[in-house]
C-alpha positions in Angstrom: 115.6 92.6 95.0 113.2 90.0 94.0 110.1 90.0 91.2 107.3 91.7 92.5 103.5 90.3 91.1 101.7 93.3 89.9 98.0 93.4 92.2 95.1 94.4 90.7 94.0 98.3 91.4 91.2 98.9 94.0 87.6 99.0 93.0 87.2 102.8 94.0 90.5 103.7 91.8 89.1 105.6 89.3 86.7 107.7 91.9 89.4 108.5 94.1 92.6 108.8 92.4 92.3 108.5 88.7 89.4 110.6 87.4 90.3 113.6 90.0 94.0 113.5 88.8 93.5 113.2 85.2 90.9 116.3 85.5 93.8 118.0 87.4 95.8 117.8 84.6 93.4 118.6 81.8 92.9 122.0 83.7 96.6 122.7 83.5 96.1 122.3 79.4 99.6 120.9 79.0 101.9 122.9 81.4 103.8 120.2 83.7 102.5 120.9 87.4 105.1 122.8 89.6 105.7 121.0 93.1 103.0 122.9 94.9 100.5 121.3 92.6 101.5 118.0 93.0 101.2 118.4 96.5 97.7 119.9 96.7 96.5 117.3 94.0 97.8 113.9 95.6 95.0 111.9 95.3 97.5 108.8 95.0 97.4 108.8 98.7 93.5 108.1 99.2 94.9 104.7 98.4 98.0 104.2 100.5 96.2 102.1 102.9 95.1 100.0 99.4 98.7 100.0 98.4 100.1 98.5 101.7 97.5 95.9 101.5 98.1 94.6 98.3 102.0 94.2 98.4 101.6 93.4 102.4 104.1 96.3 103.4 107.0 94.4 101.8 109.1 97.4 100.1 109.3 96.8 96.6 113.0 97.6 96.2 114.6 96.6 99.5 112.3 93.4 100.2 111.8 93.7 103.8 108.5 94.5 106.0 108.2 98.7 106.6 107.8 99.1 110.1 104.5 100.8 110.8 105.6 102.2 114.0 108.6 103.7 113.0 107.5 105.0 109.4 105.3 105.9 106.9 105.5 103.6 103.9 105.6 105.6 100.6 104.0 105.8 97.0 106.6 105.6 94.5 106.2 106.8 90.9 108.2 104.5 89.3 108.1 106.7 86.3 108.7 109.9 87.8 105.5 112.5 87.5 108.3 114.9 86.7 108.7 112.4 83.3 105.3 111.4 82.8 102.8 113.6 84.7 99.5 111.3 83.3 101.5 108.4 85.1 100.7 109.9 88.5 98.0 108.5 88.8 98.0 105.1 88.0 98.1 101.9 89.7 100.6 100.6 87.3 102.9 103.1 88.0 102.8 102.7 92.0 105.1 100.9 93.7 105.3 100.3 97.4 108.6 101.4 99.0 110.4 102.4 102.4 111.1 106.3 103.1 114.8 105.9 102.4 114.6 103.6 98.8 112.2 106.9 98.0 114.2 108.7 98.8 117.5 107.3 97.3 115.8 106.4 93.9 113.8 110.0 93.4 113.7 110.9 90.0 116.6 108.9 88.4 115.5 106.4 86.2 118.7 103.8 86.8 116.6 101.5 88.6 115.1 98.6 87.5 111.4 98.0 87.9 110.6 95.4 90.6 107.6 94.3 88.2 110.2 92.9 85.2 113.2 92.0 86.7 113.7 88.5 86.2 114.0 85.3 88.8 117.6 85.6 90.7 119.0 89.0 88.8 120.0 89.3 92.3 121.9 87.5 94.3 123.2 87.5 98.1 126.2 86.7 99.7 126.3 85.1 102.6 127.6 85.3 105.3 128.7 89.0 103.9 125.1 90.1 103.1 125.7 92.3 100.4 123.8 91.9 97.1 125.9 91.5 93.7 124.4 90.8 90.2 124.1 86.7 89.1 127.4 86.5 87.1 125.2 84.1 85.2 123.4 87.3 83.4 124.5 88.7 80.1 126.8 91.8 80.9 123.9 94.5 79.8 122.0 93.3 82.6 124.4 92.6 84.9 125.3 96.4 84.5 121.8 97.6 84.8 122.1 95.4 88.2 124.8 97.3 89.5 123.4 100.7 88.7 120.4 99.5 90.6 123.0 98.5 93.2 124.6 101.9 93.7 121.4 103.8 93.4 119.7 102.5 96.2 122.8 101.8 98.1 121.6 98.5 98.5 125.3 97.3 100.0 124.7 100.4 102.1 126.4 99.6 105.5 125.5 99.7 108.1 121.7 100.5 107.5 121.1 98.0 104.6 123.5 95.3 105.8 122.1 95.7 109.4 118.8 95.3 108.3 118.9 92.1 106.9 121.3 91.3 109.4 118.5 91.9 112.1 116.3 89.8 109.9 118.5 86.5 109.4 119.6 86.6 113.1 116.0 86.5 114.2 115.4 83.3 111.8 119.0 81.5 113.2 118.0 82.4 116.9 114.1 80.5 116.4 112.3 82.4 114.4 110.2 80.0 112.0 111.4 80.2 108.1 107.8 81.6 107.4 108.1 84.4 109.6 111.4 85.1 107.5 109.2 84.6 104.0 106.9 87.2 104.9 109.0 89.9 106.3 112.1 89.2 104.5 111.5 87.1 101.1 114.6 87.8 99.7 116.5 86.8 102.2 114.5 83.6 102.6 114.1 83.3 98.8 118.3 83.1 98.5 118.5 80.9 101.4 116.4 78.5 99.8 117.9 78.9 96.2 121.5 78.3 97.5 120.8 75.3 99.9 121.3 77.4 102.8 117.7 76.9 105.2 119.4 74.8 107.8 123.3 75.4 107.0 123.0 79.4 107.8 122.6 78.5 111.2 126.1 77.2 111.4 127.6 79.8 108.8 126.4 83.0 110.5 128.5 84.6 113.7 126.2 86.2 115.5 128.5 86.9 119.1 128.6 90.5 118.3 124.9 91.7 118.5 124.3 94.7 116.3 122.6 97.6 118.5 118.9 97.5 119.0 
């Protein structure tokens, strides 16, 4: 994970999400909505397209480009609606994330926020690939780091390890370090921090292809 720079909210935000949702909650006077009623008063979605835009379909917790073809990037509450219902919809609250880091994170509230975490909390092996906490941290934070760690199964292997793998082999085999900034920052971000731009060519063993 890498800081993510909060994007202003849309113009049309308080038409189309925020004024309909807050009047969907005044009409429960107080009762938290049951799941149905979340899901027939979604209006965060009216500004999905707004959302992918903004943060240029980088997922906000596993820092790679969400493939459009394959799957629909999500909304995610960062403070669950469960926790604070008048937080569903607001831009502050949104963050832009993958299927499966929905999925994984879902109501816990282990996670750090994208938006606060500080420059290199996170750091990556190489040639391993698997994300640890910077040992340079005080220990609170280096434990919220590994809860963050274990929630989203961000060492998950293969699917997490494989994806950056996909990512890094692509930049080694030509692929310009651009391309790598804009579909995989953090990758490109640690690379860059530890020296490694050039030298990862050389470090990486790339004979056995993963699957495509």
């Amino acid at each position: 994970m890498i800081p993510v720079k909060p994007q202003p909210e849309p113009d049309d935000f308080d038409r189309l999400v925020r004024i309909p949702g807050k009047n969907f909650l005044k009409g429960l006077f107080g009762a938290k909505p049951t799941d149905k009623q979340w899901r027939e008063n979604d209006d965060w979605k009216e500004v999905r397209s707004e959302l992918i835009e903004s943060y240029h379909r980088i997922c906000a917790y596993y820092a790679h480009w969400i493939p459009s073809a394959s799957c629909i990037a999500n909304i995610d509450h960062f403070i669950p609606k469960s926790v604070e219902p008048k937080l569903a919809y607001e831009w502050s609250n949104f963050r832009l994330a993958c299927p499966l880091a929905n999925t994984r994170k879902k109501n816990y509230q282990d996670v750090l926020d994208p938006f606060t975490i500080g420059e290199d909390w996170f750091v990556l092996e190489f040639p391993s690939l698997y994300l640890k906490p910077n040992p340079q941290l005080p220990t609170n934070i280096q434990q919220q780091i590994c809860a963050t760690i274990k929630r989203l199964k961000l060492n998950d292997y293969p699917t997490l390890v494989d994806e950056r793998t996909r990512w890094l082999k692509m930049y080694c085999e030509g692929a310009s370090f651009d391309f790598l900034k804009i579909n995989a920052p953090f990758i490109a971000h640690e690379l860059k921090r530890q020296n490694l731009v050039e030298e990862i060519k050389n470090m990486m063993d790339f004979e056995q292809d993963i699957e495509d």
